[in-house]
CSV table of C-alpha atoms in Angstrom, one decimal:
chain,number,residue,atom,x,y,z
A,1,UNK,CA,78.7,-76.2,-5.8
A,2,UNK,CA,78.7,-79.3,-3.3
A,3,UNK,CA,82.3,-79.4,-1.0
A,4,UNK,CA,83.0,-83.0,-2.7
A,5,UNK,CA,82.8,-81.0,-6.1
A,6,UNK,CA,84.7,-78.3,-5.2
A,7,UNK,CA,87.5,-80.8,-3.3
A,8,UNK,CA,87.7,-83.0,-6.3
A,9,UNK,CA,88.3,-79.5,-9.0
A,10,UNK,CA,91.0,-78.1,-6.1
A,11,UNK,CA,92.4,-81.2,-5.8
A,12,UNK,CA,93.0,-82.0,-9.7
A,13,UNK,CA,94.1,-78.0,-10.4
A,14,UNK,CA,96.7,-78.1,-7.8
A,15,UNK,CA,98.2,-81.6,-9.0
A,16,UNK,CA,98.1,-80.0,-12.3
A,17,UNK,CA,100.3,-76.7,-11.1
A,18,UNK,CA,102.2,-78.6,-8.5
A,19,UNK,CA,105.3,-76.5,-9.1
A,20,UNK,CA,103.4,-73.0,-8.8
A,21,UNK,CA,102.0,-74.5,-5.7
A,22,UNK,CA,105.2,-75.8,-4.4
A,23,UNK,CA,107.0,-72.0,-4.4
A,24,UNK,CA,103.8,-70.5,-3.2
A,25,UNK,CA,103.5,-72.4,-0.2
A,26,UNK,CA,107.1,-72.1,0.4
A,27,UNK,CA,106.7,-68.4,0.1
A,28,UNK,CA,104.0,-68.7,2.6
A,29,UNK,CA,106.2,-71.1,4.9
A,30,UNK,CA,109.2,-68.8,5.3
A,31,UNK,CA,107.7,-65.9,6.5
A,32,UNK,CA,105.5,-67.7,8.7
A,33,UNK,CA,108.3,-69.9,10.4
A,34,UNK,CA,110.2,-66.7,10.6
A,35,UNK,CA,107.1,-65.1,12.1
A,36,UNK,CA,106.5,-67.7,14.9
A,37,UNK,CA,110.3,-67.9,15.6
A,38,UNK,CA,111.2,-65.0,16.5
A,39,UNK,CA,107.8,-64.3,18.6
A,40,UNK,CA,108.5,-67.2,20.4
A,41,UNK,CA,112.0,-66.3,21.2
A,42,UNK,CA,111.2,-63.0,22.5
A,43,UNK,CA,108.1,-64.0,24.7
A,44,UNK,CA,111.2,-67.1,26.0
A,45,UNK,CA,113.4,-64.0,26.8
A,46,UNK,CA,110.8,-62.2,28.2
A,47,UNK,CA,109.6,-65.2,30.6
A,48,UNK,CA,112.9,-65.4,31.9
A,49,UNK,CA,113.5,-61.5,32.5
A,50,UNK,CA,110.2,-61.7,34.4
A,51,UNK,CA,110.4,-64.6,36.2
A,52,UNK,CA,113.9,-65.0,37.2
A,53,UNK,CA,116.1,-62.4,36.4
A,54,UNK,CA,113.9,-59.4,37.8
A,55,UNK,CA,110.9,-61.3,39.7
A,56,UNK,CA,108.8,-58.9,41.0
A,57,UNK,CA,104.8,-59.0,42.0
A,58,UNK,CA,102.9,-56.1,40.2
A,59,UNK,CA,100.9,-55.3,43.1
A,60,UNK,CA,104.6,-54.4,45.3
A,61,UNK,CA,105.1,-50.7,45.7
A,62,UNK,CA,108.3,-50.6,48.0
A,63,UNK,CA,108.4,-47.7,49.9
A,64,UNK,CA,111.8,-45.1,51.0
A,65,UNK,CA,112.6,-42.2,52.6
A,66,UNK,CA,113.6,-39.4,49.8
A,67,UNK,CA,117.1,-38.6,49.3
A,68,UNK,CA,117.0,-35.1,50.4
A,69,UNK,CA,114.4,-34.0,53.0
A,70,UNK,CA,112.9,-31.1,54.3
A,71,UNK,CA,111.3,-33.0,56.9
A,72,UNK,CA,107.8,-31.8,58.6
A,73,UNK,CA,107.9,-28.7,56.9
A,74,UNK,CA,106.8,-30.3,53.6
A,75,UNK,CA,104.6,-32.7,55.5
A,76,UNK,CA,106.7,-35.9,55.4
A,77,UNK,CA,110.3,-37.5,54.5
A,78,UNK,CA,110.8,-40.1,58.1
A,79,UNK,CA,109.2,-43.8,57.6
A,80,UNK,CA,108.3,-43.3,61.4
A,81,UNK,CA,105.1,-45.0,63.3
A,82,UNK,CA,103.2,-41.9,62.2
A,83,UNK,CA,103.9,-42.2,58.4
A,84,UNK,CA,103.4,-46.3,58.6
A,85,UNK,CA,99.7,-45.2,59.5
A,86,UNK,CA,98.8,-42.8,56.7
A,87,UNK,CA,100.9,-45.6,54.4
A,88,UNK,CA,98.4,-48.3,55.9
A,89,UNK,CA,95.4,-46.1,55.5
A,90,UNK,CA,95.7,-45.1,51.4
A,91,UNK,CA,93.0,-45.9,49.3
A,92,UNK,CA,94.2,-49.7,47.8
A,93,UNK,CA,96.8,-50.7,50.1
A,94,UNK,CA,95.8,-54.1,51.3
A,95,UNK,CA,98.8,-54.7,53.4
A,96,UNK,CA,101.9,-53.5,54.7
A,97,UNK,CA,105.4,-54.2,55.7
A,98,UNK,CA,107.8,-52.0,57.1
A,99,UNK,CA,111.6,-53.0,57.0
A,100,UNK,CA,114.9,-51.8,58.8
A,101,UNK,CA,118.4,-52.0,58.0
A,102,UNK,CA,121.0,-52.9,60.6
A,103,UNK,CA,122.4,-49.4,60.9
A,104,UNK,CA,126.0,-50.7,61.3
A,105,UNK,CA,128.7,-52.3,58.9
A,106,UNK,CA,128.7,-56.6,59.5
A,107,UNK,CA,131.4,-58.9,58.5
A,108,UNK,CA,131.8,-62.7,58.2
A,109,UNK,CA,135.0,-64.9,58.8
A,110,UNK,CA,134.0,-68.0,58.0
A,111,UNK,CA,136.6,-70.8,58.6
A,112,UNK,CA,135.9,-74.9,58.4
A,113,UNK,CA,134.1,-77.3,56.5
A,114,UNK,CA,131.8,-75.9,53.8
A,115,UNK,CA,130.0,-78.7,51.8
A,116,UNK,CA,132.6,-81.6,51.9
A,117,UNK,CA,135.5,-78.6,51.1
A,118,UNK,CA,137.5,-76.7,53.7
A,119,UNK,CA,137.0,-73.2,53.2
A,120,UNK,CA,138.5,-69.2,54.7
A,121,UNK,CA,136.7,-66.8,53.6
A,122,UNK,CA,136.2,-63.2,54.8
A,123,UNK,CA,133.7,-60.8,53.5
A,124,UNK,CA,131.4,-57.7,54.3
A,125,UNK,CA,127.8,-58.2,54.7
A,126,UNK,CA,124.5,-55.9,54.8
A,127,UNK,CA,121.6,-56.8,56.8
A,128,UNK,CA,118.2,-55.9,56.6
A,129,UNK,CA,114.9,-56.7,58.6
A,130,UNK,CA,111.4,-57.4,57.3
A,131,UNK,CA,108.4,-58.7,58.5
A,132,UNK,CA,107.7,-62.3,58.3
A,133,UNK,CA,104.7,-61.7,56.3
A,134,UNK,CA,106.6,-60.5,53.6
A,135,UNK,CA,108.5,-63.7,53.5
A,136,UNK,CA,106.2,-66.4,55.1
A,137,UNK,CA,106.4,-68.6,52.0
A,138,UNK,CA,110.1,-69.1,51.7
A,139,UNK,CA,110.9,-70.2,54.9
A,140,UNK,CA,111.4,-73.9,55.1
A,141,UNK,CA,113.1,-73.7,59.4
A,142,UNK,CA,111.4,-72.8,62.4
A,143,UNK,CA,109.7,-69.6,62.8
A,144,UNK,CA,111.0,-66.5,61.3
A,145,UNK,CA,110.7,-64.3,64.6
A,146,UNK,CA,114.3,-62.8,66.6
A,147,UNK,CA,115.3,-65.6,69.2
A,148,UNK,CA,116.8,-62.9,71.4
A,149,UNK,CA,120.6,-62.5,72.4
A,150,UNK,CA,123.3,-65.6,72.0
A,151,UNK,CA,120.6,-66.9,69.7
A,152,UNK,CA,121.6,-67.6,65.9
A,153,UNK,CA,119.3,-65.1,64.2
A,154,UNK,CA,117.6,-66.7,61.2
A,155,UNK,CA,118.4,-65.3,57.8
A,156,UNK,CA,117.1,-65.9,54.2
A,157,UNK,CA,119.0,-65.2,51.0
A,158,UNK,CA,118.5,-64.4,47.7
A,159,UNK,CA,117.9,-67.0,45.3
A,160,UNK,CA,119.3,-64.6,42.6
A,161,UNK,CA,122.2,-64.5,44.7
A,162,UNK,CA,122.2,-67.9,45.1
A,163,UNK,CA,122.3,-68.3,41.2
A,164,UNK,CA,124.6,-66.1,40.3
A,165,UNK,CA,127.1,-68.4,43.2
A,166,UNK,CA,126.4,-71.2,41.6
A,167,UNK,CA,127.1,-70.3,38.3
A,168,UNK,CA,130.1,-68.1,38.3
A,169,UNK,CA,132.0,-68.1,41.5
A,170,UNK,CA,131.5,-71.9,42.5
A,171,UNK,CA,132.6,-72.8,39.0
A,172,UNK,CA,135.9,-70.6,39.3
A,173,UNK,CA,136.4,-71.7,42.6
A,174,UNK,CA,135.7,-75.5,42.0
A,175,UNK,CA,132.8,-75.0,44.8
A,176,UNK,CA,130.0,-77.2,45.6
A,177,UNK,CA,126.8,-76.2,44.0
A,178,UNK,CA,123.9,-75.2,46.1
A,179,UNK,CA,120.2,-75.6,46.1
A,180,UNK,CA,117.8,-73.8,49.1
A,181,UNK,CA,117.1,-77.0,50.9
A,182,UNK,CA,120.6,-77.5,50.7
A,183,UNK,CA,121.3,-74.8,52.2
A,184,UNK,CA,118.8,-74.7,55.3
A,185,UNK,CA,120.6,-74.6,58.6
A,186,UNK,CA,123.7,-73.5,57.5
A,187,UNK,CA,125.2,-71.5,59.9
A,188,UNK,CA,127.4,-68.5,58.8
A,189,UNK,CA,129.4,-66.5,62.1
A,190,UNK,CA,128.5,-62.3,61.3
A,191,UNK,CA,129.7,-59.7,63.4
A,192,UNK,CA,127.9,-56.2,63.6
A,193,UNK,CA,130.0,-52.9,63.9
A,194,UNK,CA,133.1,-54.9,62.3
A,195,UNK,CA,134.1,-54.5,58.6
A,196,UNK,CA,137.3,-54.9,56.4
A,197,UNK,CA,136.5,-52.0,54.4
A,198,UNK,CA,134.9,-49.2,56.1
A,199,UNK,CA,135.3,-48.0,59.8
A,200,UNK,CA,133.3,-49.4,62.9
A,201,UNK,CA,130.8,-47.1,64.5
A,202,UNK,CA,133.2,-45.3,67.2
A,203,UNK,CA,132.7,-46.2,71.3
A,204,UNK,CA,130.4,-49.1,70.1
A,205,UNK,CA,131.5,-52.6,71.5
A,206,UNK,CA,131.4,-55.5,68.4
A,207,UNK,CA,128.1,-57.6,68.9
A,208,UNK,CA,129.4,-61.3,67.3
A,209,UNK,CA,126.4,-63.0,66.7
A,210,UNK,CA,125.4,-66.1,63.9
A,211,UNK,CA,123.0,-66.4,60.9
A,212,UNK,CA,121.2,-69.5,60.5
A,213,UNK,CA,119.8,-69.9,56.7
A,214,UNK,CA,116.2,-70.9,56.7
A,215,UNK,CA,115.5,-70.5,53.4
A,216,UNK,CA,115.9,-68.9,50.0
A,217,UNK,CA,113.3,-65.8,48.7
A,218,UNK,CA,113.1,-64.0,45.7
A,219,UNK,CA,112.4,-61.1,48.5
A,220,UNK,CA,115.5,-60.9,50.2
A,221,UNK,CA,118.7,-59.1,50.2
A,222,UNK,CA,120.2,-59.5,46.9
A,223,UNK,CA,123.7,-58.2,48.4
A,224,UNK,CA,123.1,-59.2,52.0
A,225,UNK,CA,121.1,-61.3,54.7
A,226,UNK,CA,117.3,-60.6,55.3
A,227,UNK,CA,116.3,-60.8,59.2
A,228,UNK,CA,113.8,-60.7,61.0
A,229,UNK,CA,112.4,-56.9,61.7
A,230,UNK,CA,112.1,-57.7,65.2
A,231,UNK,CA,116.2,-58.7,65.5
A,232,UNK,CA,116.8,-55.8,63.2
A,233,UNK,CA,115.3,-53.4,65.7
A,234,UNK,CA,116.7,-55.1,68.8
A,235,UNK,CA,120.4,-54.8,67.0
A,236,UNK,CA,120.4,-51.4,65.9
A,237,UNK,CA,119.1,-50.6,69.6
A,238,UNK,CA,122.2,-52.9,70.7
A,239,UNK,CA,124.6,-50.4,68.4
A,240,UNK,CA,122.8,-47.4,69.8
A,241,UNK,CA,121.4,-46.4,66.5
A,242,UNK,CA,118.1,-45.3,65.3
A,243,UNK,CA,115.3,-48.0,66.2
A,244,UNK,CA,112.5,-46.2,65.5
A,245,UNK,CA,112.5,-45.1,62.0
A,246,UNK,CA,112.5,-47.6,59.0
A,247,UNK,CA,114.2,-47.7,55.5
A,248,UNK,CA,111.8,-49.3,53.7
A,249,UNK,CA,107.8,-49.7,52.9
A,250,UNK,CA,106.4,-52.3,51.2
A,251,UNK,CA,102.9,-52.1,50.3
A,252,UNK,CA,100.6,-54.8,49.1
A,253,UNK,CA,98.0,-53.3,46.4
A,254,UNK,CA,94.3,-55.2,46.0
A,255,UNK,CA,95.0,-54.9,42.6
A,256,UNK,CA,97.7,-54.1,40.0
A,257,UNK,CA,95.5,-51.5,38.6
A,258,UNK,CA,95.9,-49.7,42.1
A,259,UNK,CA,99.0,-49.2,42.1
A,260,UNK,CA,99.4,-46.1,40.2
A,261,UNK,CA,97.2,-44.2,42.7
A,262,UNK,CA,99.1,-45.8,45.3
A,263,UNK,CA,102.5,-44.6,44.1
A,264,UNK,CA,100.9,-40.7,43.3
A,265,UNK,CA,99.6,-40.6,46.5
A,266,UNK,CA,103.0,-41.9,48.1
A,267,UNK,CA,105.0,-39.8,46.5
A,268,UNK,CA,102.4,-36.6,47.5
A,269,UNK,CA,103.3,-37.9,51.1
A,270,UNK,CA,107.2,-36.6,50.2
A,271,UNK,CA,108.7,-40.4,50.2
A,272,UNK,CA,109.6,-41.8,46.7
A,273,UNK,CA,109.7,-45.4,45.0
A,274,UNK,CA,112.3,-47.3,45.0
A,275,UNK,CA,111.7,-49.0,41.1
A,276,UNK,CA,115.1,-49.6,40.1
A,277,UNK,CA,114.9,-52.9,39.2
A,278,UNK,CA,111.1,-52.3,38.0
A,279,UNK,CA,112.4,-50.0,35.4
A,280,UNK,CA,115.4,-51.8,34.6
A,281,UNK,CA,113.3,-55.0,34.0
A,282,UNK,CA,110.6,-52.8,31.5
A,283,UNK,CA,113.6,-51.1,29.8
A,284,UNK,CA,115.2,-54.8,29.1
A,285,UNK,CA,112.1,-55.9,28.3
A,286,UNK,CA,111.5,-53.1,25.9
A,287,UNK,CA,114.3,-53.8,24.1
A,288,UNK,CA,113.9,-57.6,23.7
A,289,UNK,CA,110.4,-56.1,22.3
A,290,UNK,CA,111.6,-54.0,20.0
A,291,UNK,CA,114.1,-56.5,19.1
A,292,UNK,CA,111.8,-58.5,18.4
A,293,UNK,CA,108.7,-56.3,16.7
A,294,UNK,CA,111.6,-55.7,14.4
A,295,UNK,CA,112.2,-59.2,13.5
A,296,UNK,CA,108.7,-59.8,13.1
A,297,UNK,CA,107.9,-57.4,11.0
A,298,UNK,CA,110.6,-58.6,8.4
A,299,UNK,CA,108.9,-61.7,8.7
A,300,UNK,CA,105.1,-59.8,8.3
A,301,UNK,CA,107.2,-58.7,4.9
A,302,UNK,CA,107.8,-61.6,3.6
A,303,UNK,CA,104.4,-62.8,4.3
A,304,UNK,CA,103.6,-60.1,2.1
A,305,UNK,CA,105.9,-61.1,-0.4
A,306,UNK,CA,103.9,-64.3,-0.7
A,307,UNK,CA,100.8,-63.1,-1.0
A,308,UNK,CA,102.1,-61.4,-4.0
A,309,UNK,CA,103.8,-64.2,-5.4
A,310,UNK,CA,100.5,-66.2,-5.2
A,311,UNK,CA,98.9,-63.2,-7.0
A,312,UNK,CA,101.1,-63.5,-9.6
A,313,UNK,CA,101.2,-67.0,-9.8
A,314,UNK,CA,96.8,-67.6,-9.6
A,315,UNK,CA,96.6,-64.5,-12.5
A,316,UNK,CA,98.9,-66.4,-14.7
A,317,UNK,CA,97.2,-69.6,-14.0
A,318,UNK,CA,93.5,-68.3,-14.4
A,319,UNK,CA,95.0,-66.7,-17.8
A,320,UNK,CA,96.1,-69.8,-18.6
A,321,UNK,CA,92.3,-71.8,-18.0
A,322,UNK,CA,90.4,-69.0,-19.3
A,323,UNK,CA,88.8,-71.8,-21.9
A,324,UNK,CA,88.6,-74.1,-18.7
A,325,UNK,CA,87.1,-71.6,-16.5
A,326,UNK,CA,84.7,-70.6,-19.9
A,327,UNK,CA,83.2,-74.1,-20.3
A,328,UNK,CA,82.5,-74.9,-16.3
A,329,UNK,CA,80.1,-71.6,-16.8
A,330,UNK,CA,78.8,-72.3,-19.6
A,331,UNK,CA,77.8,-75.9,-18.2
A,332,UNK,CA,76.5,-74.0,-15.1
A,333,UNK,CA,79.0,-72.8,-13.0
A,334,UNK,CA,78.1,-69.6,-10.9
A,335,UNK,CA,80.6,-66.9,-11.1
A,336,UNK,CA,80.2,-67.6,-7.1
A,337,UNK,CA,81.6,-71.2,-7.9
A,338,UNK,CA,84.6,-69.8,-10.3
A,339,UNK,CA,85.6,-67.6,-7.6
A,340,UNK,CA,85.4,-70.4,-4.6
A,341,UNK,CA,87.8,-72.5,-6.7
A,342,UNK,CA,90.0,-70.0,-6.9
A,343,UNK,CA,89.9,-69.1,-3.2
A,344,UNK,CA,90.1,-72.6,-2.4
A,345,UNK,CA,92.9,-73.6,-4.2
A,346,UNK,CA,94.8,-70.5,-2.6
A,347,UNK,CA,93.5,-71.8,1.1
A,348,UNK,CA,95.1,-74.9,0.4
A,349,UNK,CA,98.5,-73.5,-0.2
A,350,UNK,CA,98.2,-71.4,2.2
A,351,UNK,CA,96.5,-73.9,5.0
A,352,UNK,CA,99.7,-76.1,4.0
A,353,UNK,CA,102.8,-73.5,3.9
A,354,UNK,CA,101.7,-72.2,7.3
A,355,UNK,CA,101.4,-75.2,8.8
A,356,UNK,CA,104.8,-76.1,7.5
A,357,UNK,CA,106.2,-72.8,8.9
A,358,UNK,CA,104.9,-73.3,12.1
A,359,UNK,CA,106.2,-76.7,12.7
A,360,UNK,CA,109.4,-75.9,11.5
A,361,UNK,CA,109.8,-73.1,13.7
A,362,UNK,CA,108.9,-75.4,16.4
A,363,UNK,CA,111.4,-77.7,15.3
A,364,UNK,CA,113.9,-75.2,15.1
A,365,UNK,CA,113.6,-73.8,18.6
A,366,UNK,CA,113.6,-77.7,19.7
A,367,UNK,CA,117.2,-77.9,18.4
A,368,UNK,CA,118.5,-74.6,19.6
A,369,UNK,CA,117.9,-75.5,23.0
A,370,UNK,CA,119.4,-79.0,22.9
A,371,UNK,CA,122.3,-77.0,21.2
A,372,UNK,CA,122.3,-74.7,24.0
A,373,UNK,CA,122.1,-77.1,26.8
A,374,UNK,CA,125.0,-79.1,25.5
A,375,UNK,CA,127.2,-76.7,24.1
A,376,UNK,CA,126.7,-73.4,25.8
A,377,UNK,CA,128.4,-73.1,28.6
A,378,UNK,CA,126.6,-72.6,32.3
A,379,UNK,CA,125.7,-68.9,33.2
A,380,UNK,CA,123.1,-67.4,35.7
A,381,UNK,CA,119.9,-67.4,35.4
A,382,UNK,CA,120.4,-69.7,31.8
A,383,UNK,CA,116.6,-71.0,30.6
A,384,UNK,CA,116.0,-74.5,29.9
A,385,UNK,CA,114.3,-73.2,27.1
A,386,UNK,CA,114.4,-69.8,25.7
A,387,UNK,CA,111.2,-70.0,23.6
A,388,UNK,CA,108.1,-70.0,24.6
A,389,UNK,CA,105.0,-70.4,22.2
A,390,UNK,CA,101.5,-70.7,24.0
A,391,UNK,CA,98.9,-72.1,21.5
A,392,UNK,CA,97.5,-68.5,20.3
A,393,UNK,CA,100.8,-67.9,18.5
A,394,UNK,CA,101.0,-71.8,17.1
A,395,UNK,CA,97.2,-71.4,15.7
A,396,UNK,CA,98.0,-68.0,14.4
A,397,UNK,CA,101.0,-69.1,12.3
A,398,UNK,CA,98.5,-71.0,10.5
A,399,UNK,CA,95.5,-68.6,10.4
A,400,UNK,CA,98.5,-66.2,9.1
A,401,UNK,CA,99.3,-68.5,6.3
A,402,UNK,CA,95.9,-68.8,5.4
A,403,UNK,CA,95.1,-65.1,5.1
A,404,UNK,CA,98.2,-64.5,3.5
A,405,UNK,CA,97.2,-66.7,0.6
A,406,UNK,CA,93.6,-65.6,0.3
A,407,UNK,CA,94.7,-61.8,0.2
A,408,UNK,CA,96.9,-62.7,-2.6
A,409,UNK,CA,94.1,-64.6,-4.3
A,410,UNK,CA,91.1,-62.3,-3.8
A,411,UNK,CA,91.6,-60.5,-7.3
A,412,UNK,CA,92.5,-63.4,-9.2
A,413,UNK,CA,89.2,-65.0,-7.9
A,414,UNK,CA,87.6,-62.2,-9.0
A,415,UNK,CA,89.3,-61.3,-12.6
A,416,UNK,CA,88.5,-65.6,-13.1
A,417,UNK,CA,84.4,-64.9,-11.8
A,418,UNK,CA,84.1,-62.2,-14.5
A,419,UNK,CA,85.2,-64.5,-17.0
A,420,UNK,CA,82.8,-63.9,-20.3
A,421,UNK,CA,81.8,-67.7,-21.4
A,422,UNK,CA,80.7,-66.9,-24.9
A,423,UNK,CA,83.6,-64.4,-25.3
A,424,UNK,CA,86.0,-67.0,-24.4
A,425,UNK,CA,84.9,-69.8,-25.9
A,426,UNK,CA,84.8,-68.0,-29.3
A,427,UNK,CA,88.6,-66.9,-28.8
């Protein structure tokens, strides 16, 4: 049977069961829309927990001493110039940068103009050194590199940090907002061995020093100031602390399928991981999965439902045009062709309900986040969108809508081929 044939019959039987074909395709709709929804609102969530809430590079191992150590005598435990070696040498470490924190409590008494409003504010600080390699990207002053003594030191924050300031205690406070080039050049007074909650390292004189903000990283401090290593070193020297062994490793793999061996091999070494936030990030994001696998497969179910309701509804109908169906074969129609119409008729309906369901998903996720952005009030890290729905899960929706309806019309097509002309026709 030519396509124009077969378009014209499809055309004329679904015009005649327009209301059959309306609930079908509604059917069809619903659990499509729902489908997409709800996969698009949990790959949104999931963006955001990746991207913003716990950035982090697949290929980073960070590297720490263990807890408890045994020292030598299990072959490892101190991130000394020894271990940074054997670190450096593991099969699928590309690079490697060692850190240091200041080994001495730091506080900040900042008094005068902050952003057009006069501000006091005392507070503790942490301060931790990395290489500049680790962090070459973010800075937007000067070199990253210790100045030497007098000298502000240069210091990055957190843009987390930064976030979470902007969005709860600027608001409370009736604070300026900030931005990282806003921010560049700021200076901030710190002074090590001094703190308003814990005591001072005893017969060690207070080293007042500045922190000039060059920049905002993903990779800094989330509670603190990031340094340079180099000024990290020459402080703790300053204090008369350990200078020579670091607190942190962080290795670079050539790939992220390397890392496993990387961190077996590390922890073989008697150092562990540090994958806090790792794990918390793949626990949230196992839960906005599950979360969402659930949702979706409610929404599989009523797919399913569909596809039965279009059963039902094509049986009933190729009861109804048994004489129909018995006169088009015995003009010449194929049991092939019989069965094609039927099919057909069921891609149409389902063609057009998950088409409909995927637009009005789309449409649905438009309005939530216009809702959101004007009604919800400002929190960290909040998405300007909290969907996301790359074109594989837009062209499924329909592909879904189509199979949906052609599973529920495969046996009707079928029953309707083995129609028996002469049988029928003599009632």
């Amino acid at each position: 049977m030519r396509l124009a044939a077969l378009s014209q019959l499809v055309r004329l039987s679904l015009a005649r069961e327009r209301r059959g074909a309306f609930f079908s395709a509604f059917g069809v709709a619903m659990g499509v829309g729902a489908l997409v929804f709800f996969v698009g609102l949990g790959l949104g969530v999931g963006r955001v927990i990746r991207e913003r809430i716990f950035p982090n590079d697949a290929r980073l191992v960070d590297v720490v001493p263990p807890a408890v150590s045994l020292g030598s005598f299990l072959g490892g435990g101190k991130l000394d110039a020894t271990m940074v070696e054997r670190l450096q040498a593991l099969p699928g470490v590309e690079k490697l940068y060692r850190k240091m924190s200041v080994r001495a409590p730091a506080a900040s008494l900042y008094q005068g103009d902050f952003f057009g409003r006069k501000m006091r504010m005392g507070m503790d600080v942490l301060a931790v050194g990395v290489e500049p390699g680790l962090v070459e990207g973010d800075v937007q002053l000067g070199k990253f590199v210790d100045p030497g003594p007098g000298q502000p030191l240069p210091g990055l924050i957190s843009t987390r940090l930064l976030e979470i300031y902007n969005n709860t205690f600027a608001p409370a406070r009736k604070l300026p907002t900030l931005t990282p080039s806003l921010l560049v050049g700021f200076t901030l007074p710190v002074d090590f061995n001094r703190s308003y909650v814990t005591a001072p390292l005893p017969d060690v004189a207070v080293i007042n020093s500045q922190v000039q903000v060059v920049g905002a990283s993903d990779r800094a401090l989330l509670a603190g100031v990031t340094i340079p290593l180099d000024a990290a070193i020459r402080l703790n020297r300053e204090l008369g602390q350990d200078a020579e062994t670091y607190t942190g490793i962080t290795l670079v793999a050539t790939s992220p399928g390397a890392v496993p061996g990387i961190m077996a091999a590390v922890r073989e070494m008697g150092l562990e991981i540090d994958d806090q936030e790792r794990r918390l990030a793949e626990n949230v994001g196992a839960a906005v999965t599950l979360t969402t696998s659930a949702l979706a497969l409610l929404s599989i179910l009523i797919c399913v439902l569909a596809a039965v309701n279009i059963a039902h509804a094509l049986s009933a109908s190729v009861r109804a045009r048994a004489k129909e169906i018995g006169v088009m074969q015995a003009v010449g129609a194929s049991r092939s062709d019989v069965r094609n119409i039927v099919l057909a008729e069921a891609s149409v309906v389902g063609v057009a309900g998950g088409f409909l369901g995927t637009v009005s998903a789309l449409l649905l996720a438009l309005l939530i986040d216009r809702l959101a952005i004007s009604y919800l009030p400002q929190f960290p890290f909040k998405p300007e969108s909290f969907f996301s729905f790359p074109w594989p899960v837009v062209v499924g929706g329909v592909v879904l809508g189509l199979l949906a309806a052609v599973a529920g019309a495969w046996f009707p097509s079928h029953r309707a081929a083995a129609t028996d002309p002469a049988r029928t026709l003599a009632g």
